[in-house]
Structures are given as structure tokens and as C-alpha cells.
Short mmCIF file of C-alpha atoms and ligand atoms in Angstrom, two decimals:
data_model
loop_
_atom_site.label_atom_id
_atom_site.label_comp_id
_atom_site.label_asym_id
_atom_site.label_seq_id
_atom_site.Cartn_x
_atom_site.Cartn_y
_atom_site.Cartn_z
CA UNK A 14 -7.80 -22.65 20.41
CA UNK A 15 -4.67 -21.75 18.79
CA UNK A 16 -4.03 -18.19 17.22
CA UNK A 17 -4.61 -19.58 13.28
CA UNK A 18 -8.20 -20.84 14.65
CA UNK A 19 -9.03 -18.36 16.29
CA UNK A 20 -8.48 -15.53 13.60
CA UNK A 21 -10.86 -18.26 11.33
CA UNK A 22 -13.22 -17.89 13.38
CA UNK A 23 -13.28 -14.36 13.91
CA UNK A 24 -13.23 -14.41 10.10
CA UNK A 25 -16.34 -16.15 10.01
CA UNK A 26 -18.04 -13.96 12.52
CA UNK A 27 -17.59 -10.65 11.03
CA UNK A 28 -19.68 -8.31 8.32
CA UNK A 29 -17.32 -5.68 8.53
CA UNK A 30 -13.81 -6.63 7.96
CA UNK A 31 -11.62 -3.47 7.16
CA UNK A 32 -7.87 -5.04 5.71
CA UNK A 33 -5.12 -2.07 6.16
CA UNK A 34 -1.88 -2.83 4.35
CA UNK A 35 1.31 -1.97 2.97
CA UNK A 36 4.27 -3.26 0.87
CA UNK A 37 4.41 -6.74 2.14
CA UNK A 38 1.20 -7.35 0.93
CA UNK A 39 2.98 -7.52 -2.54
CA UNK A 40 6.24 -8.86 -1.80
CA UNK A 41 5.16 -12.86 -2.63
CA UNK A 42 3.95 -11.31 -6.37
CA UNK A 43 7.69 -10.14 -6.62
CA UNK A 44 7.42 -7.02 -5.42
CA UNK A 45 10.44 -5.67 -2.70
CA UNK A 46 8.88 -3.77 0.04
CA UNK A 47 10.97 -0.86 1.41
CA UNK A 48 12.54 -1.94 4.58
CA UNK A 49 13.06 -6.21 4.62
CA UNK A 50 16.44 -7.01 4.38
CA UNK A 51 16.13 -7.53 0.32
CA UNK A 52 14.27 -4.45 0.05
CA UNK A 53 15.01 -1.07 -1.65
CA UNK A 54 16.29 0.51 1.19
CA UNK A 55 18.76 -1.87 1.76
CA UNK A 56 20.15 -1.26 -1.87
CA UNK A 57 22.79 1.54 -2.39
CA UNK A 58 22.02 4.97 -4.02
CA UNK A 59 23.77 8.01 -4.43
CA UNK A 60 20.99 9.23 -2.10
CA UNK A 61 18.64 7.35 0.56
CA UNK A 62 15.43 6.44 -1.11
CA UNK A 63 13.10 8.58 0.62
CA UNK A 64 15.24 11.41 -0.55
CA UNK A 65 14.68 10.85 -3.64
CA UNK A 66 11.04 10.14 -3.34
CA UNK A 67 10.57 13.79 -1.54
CA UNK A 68 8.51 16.40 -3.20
CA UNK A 69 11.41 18.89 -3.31
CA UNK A 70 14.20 16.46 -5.08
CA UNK A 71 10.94 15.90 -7.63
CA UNK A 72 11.32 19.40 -8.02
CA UNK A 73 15.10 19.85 -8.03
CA UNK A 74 16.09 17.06 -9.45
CA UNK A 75 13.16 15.50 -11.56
CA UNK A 76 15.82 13.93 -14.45
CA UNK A 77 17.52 11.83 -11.43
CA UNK A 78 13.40 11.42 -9.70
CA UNK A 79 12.35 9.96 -13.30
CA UNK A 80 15.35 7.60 -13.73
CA UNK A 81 14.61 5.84 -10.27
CA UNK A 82 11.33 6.21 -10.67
CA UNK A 83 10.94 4.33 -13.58
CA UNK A 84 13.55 1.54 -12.25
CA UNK A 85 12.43 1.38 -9.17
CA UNK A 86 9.06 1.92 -8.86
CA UNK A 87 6.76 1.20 -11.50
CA UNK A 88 5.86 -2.39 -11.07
CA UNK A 89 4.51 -2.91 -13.46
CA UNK A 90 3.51 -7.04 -14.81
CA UNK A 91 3.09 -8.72 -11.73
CA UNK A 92 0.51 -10.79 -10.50
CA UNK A 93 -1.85 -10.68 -7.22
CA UNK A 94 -1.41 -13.25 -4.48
CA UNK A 95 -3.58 -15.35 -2.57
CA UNK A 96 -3.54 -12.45 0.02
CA UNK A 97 -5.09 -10.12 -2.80
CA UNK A 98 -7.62 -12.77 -3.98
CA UNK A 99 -8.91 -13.64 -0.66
CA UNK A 100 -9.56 -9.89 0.32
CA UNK A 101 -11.53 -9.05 -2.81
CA UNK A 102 -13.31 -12.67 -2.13
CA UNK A 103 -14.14 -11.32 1.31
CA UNK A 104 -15.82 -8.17 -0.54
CA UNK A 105 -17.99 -10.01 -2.89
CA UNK A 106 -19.04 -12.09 0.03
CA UNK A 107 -19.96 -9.23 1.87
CA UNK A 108 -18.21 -9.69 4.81
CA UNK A 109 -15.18 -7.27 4.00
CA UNK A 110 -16.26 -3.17 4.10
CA UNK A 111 -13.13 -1.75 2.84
CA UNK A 112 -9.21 -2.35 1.62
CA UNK A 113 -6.77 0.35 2.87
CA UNK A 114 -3.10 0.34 1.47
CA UNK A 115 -0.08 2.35 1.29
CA UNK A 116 0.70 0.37 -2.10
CA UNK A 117 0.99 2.29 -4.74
CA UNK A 118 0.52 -1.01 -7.66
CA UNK A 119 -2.99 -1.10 -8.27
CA UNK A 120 -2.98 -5.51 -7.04
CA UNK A 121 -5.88 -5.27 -5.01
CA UNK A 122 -7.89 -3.87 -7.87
CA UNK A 123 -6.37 -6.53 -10.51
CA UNK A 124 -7.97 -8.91 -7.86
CA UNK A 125 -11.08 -7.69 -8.15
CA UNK A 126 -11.22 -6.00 -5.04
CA UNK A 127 -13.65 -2.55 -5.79
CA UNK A 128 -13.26 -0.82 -2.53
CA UNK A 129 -9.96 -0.18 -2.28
CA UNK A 130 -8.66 2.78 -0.34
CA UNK A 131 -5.49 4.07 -1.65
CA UNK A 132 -4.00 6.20 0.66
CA UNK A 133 -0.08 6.72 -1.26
CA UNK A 134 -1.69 7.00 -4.75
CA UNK A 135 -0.95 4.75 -8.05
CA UNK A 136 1.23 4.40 -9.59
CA UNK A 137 -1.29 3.31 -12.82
CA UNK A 138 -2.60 6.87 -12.51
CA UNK A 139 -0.43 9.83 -14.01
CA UNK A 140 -1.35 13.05 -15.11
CA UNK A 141 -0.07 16.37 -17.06
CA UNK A 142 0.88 19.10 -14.19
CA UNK A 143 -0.58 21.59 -16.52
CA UNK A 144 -3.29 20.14 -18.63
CA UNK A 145 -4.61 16.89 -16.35
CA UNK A 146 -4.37 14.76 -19.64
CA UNK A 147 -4.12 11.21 -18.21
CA UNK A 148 -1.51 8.81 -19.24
CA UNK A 149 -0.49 5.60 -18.61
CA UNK A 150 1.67 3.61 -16.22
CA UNK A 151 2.93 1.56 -19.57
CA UNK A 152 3.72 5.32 -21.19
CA UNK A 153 5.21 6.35 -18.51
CA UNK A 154 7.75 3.66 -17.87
CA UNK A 155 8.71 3.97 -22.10
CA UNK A 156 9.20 7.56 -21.83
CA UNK A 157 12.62 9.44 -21.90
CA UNK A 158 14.23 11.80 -19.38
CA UNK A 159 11.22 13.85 -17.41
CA UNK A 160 8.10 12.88 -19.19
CA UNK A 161 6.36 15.54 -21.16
CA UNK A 162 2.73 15.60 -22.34
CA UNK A 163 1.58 16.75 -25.91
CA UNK A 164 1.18 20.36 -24.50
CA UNK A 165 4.58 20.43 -23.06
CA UNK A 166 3.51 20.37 -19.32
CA UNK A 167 5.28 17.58 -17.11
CA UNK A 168 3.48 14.51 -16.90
CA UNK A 169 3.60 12.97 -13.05
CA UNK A 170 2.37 10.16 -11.19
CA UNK A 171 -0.61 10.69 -9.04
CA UNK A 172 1.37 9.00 -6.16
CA UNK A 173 2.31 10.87 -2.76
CA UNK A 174 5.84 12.19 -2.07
CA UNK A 175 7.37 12.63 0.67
CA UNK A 176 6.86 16.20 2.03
CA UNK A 177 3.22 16.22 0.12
CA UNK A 178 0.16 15.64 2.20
CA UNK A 179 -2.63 12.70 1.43
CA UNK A 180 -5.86 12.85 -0.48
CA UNK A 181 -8.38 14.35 2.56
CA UNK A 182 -11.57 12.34 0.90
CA UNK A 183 -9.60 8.74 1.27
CA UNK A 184 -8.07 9.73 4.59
CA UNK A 185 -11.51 10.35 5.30
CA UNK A 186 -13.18 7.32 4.15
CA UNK A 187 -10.11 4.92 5.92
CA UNK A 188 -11.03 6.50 9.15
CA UNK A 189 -14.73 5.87 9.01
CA UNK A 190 -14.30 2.23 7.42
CA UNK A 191 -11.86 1.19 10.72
CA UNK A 192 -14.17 3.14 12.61
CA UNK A 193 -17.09 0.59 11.70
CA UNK A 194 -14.93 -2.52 11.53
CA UNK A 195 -15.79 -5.39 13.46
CA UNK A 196 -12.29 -6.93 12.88
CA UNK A 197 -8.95 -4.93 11.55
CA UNK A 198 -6.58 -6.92 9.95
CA UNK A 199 -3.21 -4.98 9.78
CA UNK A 200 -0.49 -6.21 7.67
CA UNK A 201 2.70 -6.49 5.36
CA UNK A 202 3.30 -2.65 7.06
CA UNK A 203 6.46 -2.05 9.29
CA UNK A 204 3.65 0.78 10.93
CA UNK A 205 6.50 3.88 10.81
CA UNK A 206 4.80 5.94 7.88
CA UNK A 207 2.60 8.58 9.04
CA UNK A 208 -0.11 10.07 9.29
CA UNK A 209 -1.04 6.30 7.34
CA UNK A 210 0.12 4.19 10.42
CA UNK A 211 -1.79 6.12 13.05
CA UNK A 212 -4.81 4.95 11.34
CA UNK A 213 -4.85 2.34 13.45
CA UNK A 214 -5.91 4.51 16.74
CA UNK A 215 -9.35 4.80 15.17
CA UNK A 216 -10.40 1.10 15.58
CA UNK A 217 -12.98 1.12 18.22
CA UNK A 218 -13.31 -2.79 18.12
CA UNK A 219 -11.55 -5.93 20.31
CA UNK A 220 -10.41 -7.55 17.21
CA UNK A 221 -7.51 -6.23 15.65
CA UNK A 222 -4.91 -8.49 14.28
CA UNK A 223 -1.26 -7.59 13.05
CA UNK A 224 0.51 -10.10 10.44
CA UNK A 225 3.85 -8.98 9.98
CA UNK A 226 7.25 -10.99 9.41
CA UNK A 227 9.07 -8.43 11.16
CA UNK A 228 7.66 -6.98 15.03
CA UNK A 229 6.22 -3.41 14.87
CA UNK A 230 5.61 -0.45 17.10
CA UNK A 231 2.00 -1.52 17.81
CA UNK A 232 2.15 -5.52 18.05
CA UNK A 233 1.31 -4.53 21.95
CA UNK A 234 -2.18 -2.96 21.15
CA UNK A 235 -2.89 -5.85 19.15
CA UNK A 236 -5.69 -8.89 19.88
CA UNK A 237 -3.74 -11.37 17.86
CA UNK A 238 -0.46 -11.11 16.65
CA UNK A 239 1.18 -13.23 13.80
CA UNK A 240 4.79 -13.15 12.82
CA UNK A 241 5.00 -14.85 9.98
CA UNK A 242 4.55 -14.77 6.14
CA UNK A 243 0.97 -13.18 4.73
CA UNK A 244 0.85 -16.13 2.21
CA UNK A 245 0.60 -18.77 4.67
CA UNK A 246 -1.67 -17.56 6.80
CA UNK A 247 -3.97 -16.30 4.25
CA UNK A 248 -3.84 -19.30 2.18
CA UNK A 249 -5.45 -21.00 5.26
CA UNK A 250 -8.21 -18.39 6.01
CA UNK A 251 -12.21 -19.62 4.82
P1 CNA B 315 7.71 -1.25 4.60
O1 CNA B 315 8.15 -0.19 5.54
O2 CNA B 315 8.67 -1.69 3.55
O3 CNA B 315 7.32 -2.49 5.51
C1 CNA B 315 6.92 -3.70 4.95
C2 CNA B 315 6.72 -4.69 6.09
O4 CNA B 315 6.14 -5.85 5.53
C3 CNA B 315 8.01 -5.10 6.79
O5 CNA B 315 7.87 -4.84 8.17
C4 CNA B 315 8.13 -6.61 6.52
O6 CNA B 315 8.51 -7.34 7.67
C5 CNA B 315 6.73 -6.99 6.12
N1 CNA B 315 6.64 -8.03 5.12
C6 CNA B 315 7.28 -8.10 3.92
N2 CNA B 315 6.87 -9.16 3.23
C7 CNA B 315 5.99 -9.82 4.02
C8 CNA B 315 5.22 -11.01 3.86
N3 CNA B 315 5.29 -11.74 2.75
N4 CNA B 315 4.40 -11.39 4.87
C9 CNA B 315 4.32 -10.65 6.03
N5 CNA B 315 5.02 -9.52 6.22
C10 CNA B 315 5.84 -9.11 5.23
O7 CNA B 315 6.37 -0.87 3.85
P2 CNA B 315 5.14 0.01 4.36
O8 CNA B 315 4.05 -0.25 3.41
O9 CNA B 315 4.92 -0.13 5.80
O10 CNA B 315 5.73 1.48 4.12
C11 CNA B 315 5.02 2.37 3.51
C12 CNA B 315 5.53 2.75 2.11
C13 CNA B 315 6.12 1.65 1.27
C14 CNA B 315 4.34 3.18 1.34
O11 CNA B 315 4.44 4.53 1.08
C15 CNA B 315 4.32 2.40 0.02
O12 CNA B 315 3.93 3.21 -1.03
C16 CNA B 315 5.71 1.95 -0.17
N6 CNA B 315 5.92 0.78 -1.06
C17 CNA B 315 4.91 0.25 -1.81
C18 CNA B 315 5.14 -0.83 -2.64
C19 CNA B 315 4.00 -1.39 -3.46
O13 CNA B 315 3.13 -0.64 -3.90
N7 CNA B 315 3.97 -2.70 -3.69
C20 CNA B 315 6.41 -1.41 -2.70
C21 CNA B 315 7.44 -0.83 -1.91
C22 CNA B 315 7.17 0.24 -1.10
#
């Protein structure tokens, strides 16, 4: 049995499918992940990207955060992928426990996907620093300079910095869905953010399977390893 039949049949055979993710989960809805060789850290900026993204340039620097913020990382109008829409299938099925992502674009949800783990943050969530009034991605991306809400406080996105730690309660809840899985799919992540990509050390299981165009530090611990696009391999899973 080849690799492709083999994860279809694994597919079949499992009630609790965990899916952990990242950016290239997004890229075929026209969305650049960080590190391919098109992606935004390929680009040129006055500084690298994940300066910019820190917690203390936020608070430094928040009229230069806000400008490539709002350029760079609100994607907003895009549409899910077959990846996305097989996942939340999986769910309604009842076959798939849980969807973990770094992404930050709220796709899996769009797809219908209700269990969705979001370990960065949204970027469709953003609230006032002083009052917690919520506002949208939408207002966000037509606002001017460092967005300000009605009672003057700054207004910013409920997504994780650099420097800032994650939410305990969804850190929590990853680790006990890969701890149940019965197969981990791991994908469209190059694996090098932490604490998200030592996640993967809680999978008790002898199914885990890594789709990734590029190779990453744990294709070795894998079961199954695929190096090619998410798209066509998901396009051909039941
Ligand atoms: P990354 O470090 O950019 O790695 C992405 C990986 O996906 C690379 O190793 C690529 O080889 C691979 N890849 C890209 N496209 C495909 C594809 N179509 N099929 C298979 N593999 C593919 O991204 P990570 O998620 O690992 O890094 C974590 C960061 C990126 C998180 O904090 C995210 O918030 C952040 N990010 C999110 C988005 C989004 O929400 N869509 C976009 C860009 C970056």
C-alpha cells in the first residue's frame, strides 16, 4: 500500500482525528505563509517581521505596528480550501475531535468547522485595551493611524505577539485533544514556533502524519510523511 492509501485508510479507521496546523493551511485561499519562498519573510522591511510583530515594538512603535498590520496581516476576503472543508466535514461526521492552528484568519470557522483551537488568536477578534468594547476585523482594517475606540483607549487585535504568552485554557484543551487522538495530522507548519510546535510531543498514538511542502524538524518522529501540497492530498482524502 502506498503512503496516499494508507493515510485513507487510517482516515477511515479513526473517531478521533485531531488536525494541528499553521499558515500553509491557507496559502491555496491566497494567503502567504511566513517562511515559503513567496512569503512575508522573504519580503523586505525596514525591520524583520517578527520584530515588528513583538509585543514591545507594539508598544514602542504602535503607528509603524498598525501600518503593517493592517497591510500585512488582516486577511481579510478570502475563501476556505478544500483542506478547510474537509476538516470541518470530518467534524460533522464525527470522526474529527478537534482543529488546532497557529492561523490567525478565522478559515476553519468560515468552513464550518466549530471546534477550532486557536492557539495565535484572530485576527476577526479585536478589542479596546481599556474598555473591552469589541470591534471588528472590517473596522479595524478602515481605521487611521493606531486605532482608537469611542472612549479613547487603543483598540488591539486579540492575536499573540511575539514576547506575549498563549491563552492557558486553549493550550490546555490542544494538549488533551492530541492527547486522545487516534491519528494527528500535522500540517502547512514549518514546526519552529514554540511553545505551539512542541505540541506535538503529547501525541501518545502510532499515527501521526506530517504534510508539509518543505521538510521539518520532526518529519523523523513521524508515521507517514508527505512532502507535497495540502490541496492535493486532501482533495483525495474520503
Ligand atoms: P510558516 O513558518 O510560514 O510555515 C508554513 C509552512 O507551510 C512552510 O514550511 C511551507 O513549506 C508549508 N506550506 C505552505 N503552503 C503549503 C501548502 N499549500 N501545502 C503544504 N505545505 C505548505 O508558518 P507556521 O504556521 O508554521 O508559523 C507560525 C506563524 C505563522 C503563526 O504564528 C501564524 O499566526 C503565522 N501566520 C498565519 C497566517 C494565517 O493566519 N493564514 C499567515 C501567515 C503567517
Amino acid at each position: 500500500m502506498n503512503n496516499l492509501e494508507t493515510l485513507k485508510q487510517w482516515v477511515e479507521e479513526s473517531r478521533h482525528i485531531v488536525f494541528f496546523g499553521g499558515a500553509g493551511v491557507s496559502t491555496e485561499s491566497g494567503i502567504p505563509d511566513f517562511r515559503s519562498v513567496d512569503g512575508l519573510y522573504s519580503q523586505k522591511f525596514e525591520y524583520p517581521p517578527e520584530v515588528i510583530i513583538s509585543h514591545s515594538f507594539y508598544e514602542r512603535n504602535p503607528e509603524y505596528f498598525f501600518r503593517f498590520y493592517r497591510e500585512k496581516m488582516l486577511p481579510l476576503g478570502f475563501e476556505p480550501n478544500v483542506t478547510h472543508r474537509r476538516l470541518a466535514q470530518w467534524e460533522q461526521e464525527g470522526k474529527l475531535d478537534a482543529v488546532i492552528t497557529q492561523n490567525i484568519d478565522g478559515l476553519h470557522q468560515k468552513a464550518g468547522s466549530k471546534r477550532v483551537y486557536e492557539l495565535h488568536g484572530s485576527v476577526l477578534r479585536n478589542y479596546c485595551t481599556r474598555c473591552r468594547k469589541f470591534y471588528s476585523a472590517e473596522w479595524l482594517k478602515e481605521s487611521k493611524g493606531v486605532p482608537r475606540c469611542s472612549c479613547g483607549g487603543i483598540v488591539k487585535p486579540d492575536v499573540v505577539l511575539y514576547e506575549e504568552g498563549l491563552d492557558q485554557d486553549t493550550l490546555m484543551k490542544s494538549v488533551m485533544a492530541i492527547r486522545r487522538a487516534d491519528l494527528l495530522i500535522v500540517a502547512g507548519t514549518s514546526l519552529t514556533v514554540y511553545p505551539a510546535a512542541g505540541l506535538i510531543n503529547y501525541y501518545q498514538g502510532n499515527r501521526l502524519v506530517l504534510i508539509n511542502r518543505d521538510e521539518t524538524p520532526y518529519d523523523s518522529q513521524a508515521d507517514l510523511v508527505f512532502h507535497e501540497s495540502l490541496g492535493s492530498i486532501f482533495s483525495q482524502l474520503p
